[in-house]
Amino acid sequence: RALEKEASKAKVALDETPQEEMVEANPTAGKRRKDPMIVSIEGRLMDTLGVQVSITHLRGKGKVIVEYGTLEQLESLADRLLKYQE
């Protein structure tokens, strides 16, 4: 009975935990393997831009996240991206 009571408390706590906290607590939970093509594109973008790039792709749509560490990196990144506009 004591074990059932503890399990019930744990379930209630889990149900009340925001999804973001659960992902941080267990970053590999629920993750799928990335398509090799997506991984390749991430690598090429990182090599070209010089910053961390991650791509999520699901059901035909996705998101590209470009991370920078300093304002100088951001400026360099913007210069590289905007160069193709001219």
PDB file of C-alpha atoms in Angstrom:
ATOM      1  CA  ARG A   1       0.000   0.000   0.000  1.00  0.00           C
ATOM      2  CA  ALA A   2       2.834   2.379   0.813  1.00  0.00           C
ATOM      3  CA  LEU A   3       4.361   1.743  -2.624  1.00  0.00           C
ATOM      4  CA  GLU A   4       1.014   2.428  -4.327  1.00  0.00           C
ATOM      5  CA  LYS A   5       0.715   5.683  -2.379  1.00  0.00           C
ATOM      6  CA  GLU A   6       4.219   6.814  -3.434  1.00  0.00           C
ATOM      7  CA  ALA A   7       3.517   5.884  -7.066  1.00  0.00           C
ATOM      8  CA  SER A   8       0.307   7.912  -6.946  1.00  0.00           C
ATOM      9  CA  LYS A   9       2.193  10.940  -5.554  1.00  0.00           C
ATOM     10  CA  ALA A  10       4.825  10.624  -8.285  1.00  0.00           C
ATOM     11  CA  LYS A  11       2.144  10.498 -10.995  1.00  0.00           C
ATOM     12  CA  VAL A  12       0.451  13.619  -9.634  1.00  0.00           C
ATOM     13  CA  ALA A  13       3.801  15.439  -9.532  1.00  0.00           C
ATOM     14  CA  LEU A  14       4.561  14.330 -13.093  1.00  0.00           C
ATOM     15  CA  ASP A  15       1.157  15.455 -14.331  1.00  0.00           C
ATOM     16  CA  GLU A  16       1.733  18.902 -12.797  1.00  0.00           C
ATOM     17  CA  THR A  17       5.263  19.319 -14.238  1.00  0.00           C
ATOM     18  CA  PRO A  18       5.435  21.663 -17.233  1.00  0.00           C
ATOM     19  CA  GLN A  19       6.539  19.949 -20.464  1.00  0.00           C
ATOM     20  CA  GLU A  20       9.655  22.174 -20.725  1.00  0.00           C
ATOM     21  CA  GLU A  21      10.930  20.966 -17.355  1.00  0.00           C
ATOM     22  CA  MET A  22      10.364  17.344 -18.320  1.00  0.00           C
ATOM     23  CA  VAL A  23      12.415  17.784 -21.499  1.00  0.00           C
ATOM     24  CA  GLU A  24      15.245  19.408 -19.547  1.00  0.00           C
ATOM     25  CA  ALA A  25      15.162  16.661 -16.933  1.00  0.00           C
ATOM     26  CA  ASN A  26      15.354  13.942 -19.587  1.00  0.00           C
ATOM     27  CA  PRO A  27      16.573  15.450 -22.858  1.00  0.00           C
ATOM     28  CA  THR A  28      16.559  12.126 -24.729  1.00  0.00           C
ATOM     29  CA  ALA A  29      12.979  11.230 -23.829  1.00  0.00           C
ATOM     30  CA  GLY A  30      10.704  11.114 -26.827  1.00  0.00           C
ATOM     31  CA  LYS A  31      13.394  12.127 -29.308  1.00  0.00           C
ATOM     32  CA  ARG A  32      13.512  10.550 -32.717  1.00  0.00           C
ATOM     33  CA  ARG A  33      16.549  10.011 -34.862  1.00  0.00           C
ATOM     34  CA  LYS A  34      17.159  12.842 -37.276  1.00  0.00           C
ATOM     35  CA  ASP A  35      17.043  12.182 -40.976  1.00  0.00           C
ATOM     36  CA  PRO A  36      20.634  11.898 -42.274  1.00  0.00           C
ATOM     37  CA  MET A  37      19.892  14.597 -44.850  1.00  0.00           C
ATOM     38  CA  ILE A  38      18.853  17.017 -42.068  1.00  0.00           C
ATOM     39  CA  VAL A  39      22.018  16.204 -40.107  1.00  0.00           C
ATOM     40  CA  SER A  40      24.085  16.842 -43.236  1.00  0.00           C
ATOM     41  CA  ILE A  41      22.405  20.207 -43.841  1.00  0.00           C
ATOM     42  CA  GLU A  42      22.981  21.187 -40.186  1.00  0.00           C
ATOM     43  CA  GLY A  43      26.663  20.376 -40.571  1.00  0.00           C
ATOM     44  CA  ARG A  44      27.017  22.336 -43.804  1.00  0.00           C
ATOM     45  CA  LEU A  45      25.277  25.358 -42.276  1.00  0.00           C
ATOM     46  CA  MET A  46      27.481  25.212 -39.177  1.00  0.00           C
ATOM     47  CA  ASP A  47      30.612  25.021 -41.340  1.00  0.00           C
ATOM     48  CA  THR A  48      29.475  27.930 -43.515  1.00  0.00           C
ATOM     49  CA  LEU A  49      28.081  30.192 -40.802  1.00  0.00           C
ATOM     50  CA  GLY A  50      30.536  29.324 -38.033  1.00  0.00           C
ATOM     51  CA  VAL A  51      27.837  28.993 -35.365  1.00  0.00           C
ATOM     52  CA  GLN A  52      25.675  26.221 -33.898  1.00  0.00           C
ATOM     53  CA  VAL A  53      22.683  25.313 -36.083  1.00  0.00           C
ATOM     54  CA  SER A  54      19.871  22.887 -35.305  1.00  0.00           C
ATOM     55  CA  ILE A  55      16.995  21.876 -37.544  1.00  0.00           C
ATOM     56  CA  THR A  56      13.701  20.311 -36.577  1.00  0.00           C
ATOM     57  CA  HIS A  57      11.564  18.892 -39.357  1.00  0.00           C
ATOM     58  CA  LEU A  58       8.171  17.313 -38.840  1.00  0.00           C
ATOM     59  CA  ARG A  59       5.273  16.706 -41.221  1.00  0.00           C
ATOM     60  CA  GLY A  60       6.747  18.729 -44.053  1.00  0.00           C
ATOM     61  CA  LYS A  61       7.558  21.847 -41.984  1.00  0.00           C
ATOM     62  CA  GLY A  62      10.330  22.785 -39.684  1.00  0.00           C
ATOM     63  CA  LYS A  63      12.425  25.251 -37.824  1.00  0.00           C
ATOM     64  CA  VAL A  64      16.059  26.305 -38.200  1.00  0.00           C
ATOM     65  CA  ILE A  65      17.662  27.582 -35.005  1.00  0.00           C
ATOM     66  CA  VAL A  66      20.917  29.508 -35.331  1.00  0.00           C
ATOM     67  CA  GLU A  67      22.747  30.157 -32.066  1.00  0.00           C
ATOM     68  CA  TYR A  68      25.405  32.792 -31.492  1.00  0.00           C
ATOM     69  CA  GLY A  69      27.535  33.579 -28.474  1.00  0.00           C
ATOM     70  CA  THR A  70      28.439  37.230 -28.942  1.00  0.00           C
ATOM     71  CA  LEU A  71      27.136  40.304 -30.710  1.00  0.00           C
ATOM     72  CA  GLU A  72      30.153  40.075 -33.021  1.00  0.00           C
ATOM     73  CA  GLN A  73      29.065  36.566 -34.062  1.00  0.00           C
ATOM     74  CA  LEU A  74      25.556  37.875 -34.682  1.00  0.00           C
ATOM     75  CA  GLU A  75      26.879  40.724 -36.814  1.00  0.00           C
ATOM     76  CA  SER A  76      29.100  38.356 -38.812  1.00  0.00           C
ATOM     77  CA  LEU A  77      26.180  35.984 -39.273  1.00  0.00           C
ATOM     78  CA  ALA A  78      23.916  38.804 -40.467  1.00  0.00           C
ATOM     79  CA  ASP A  79      26.608  40.008 -42.894  1.00  0.00           C
ATOM     80  CA  ARG A  80      26.925  36.511 -44.366  1.00  0.00           C
ATOM     81  CA  LEU A  81      23.194  36.053 -44.731  1.00  0.00           C
ATOM     82  CA  LEU A  82      22.510  39.520 -46.104  1.00  0.00           C
ATOM     83  CA  LYS A  83      25.392  39.235 -48.590  1.00  0.00           C
ATOM     84  CA  TYR A  84      23.145  37.033 -50.729  1.00  0.00           C
ATOM     85  CA  GLN A  85      20.477  39.735 -50.844  1.00  0.00           C
ATOM     86  CA  GLU A  86      22.626  42.171 -52.851  1.00  0.00           C
TER      87      GLU A  86
END
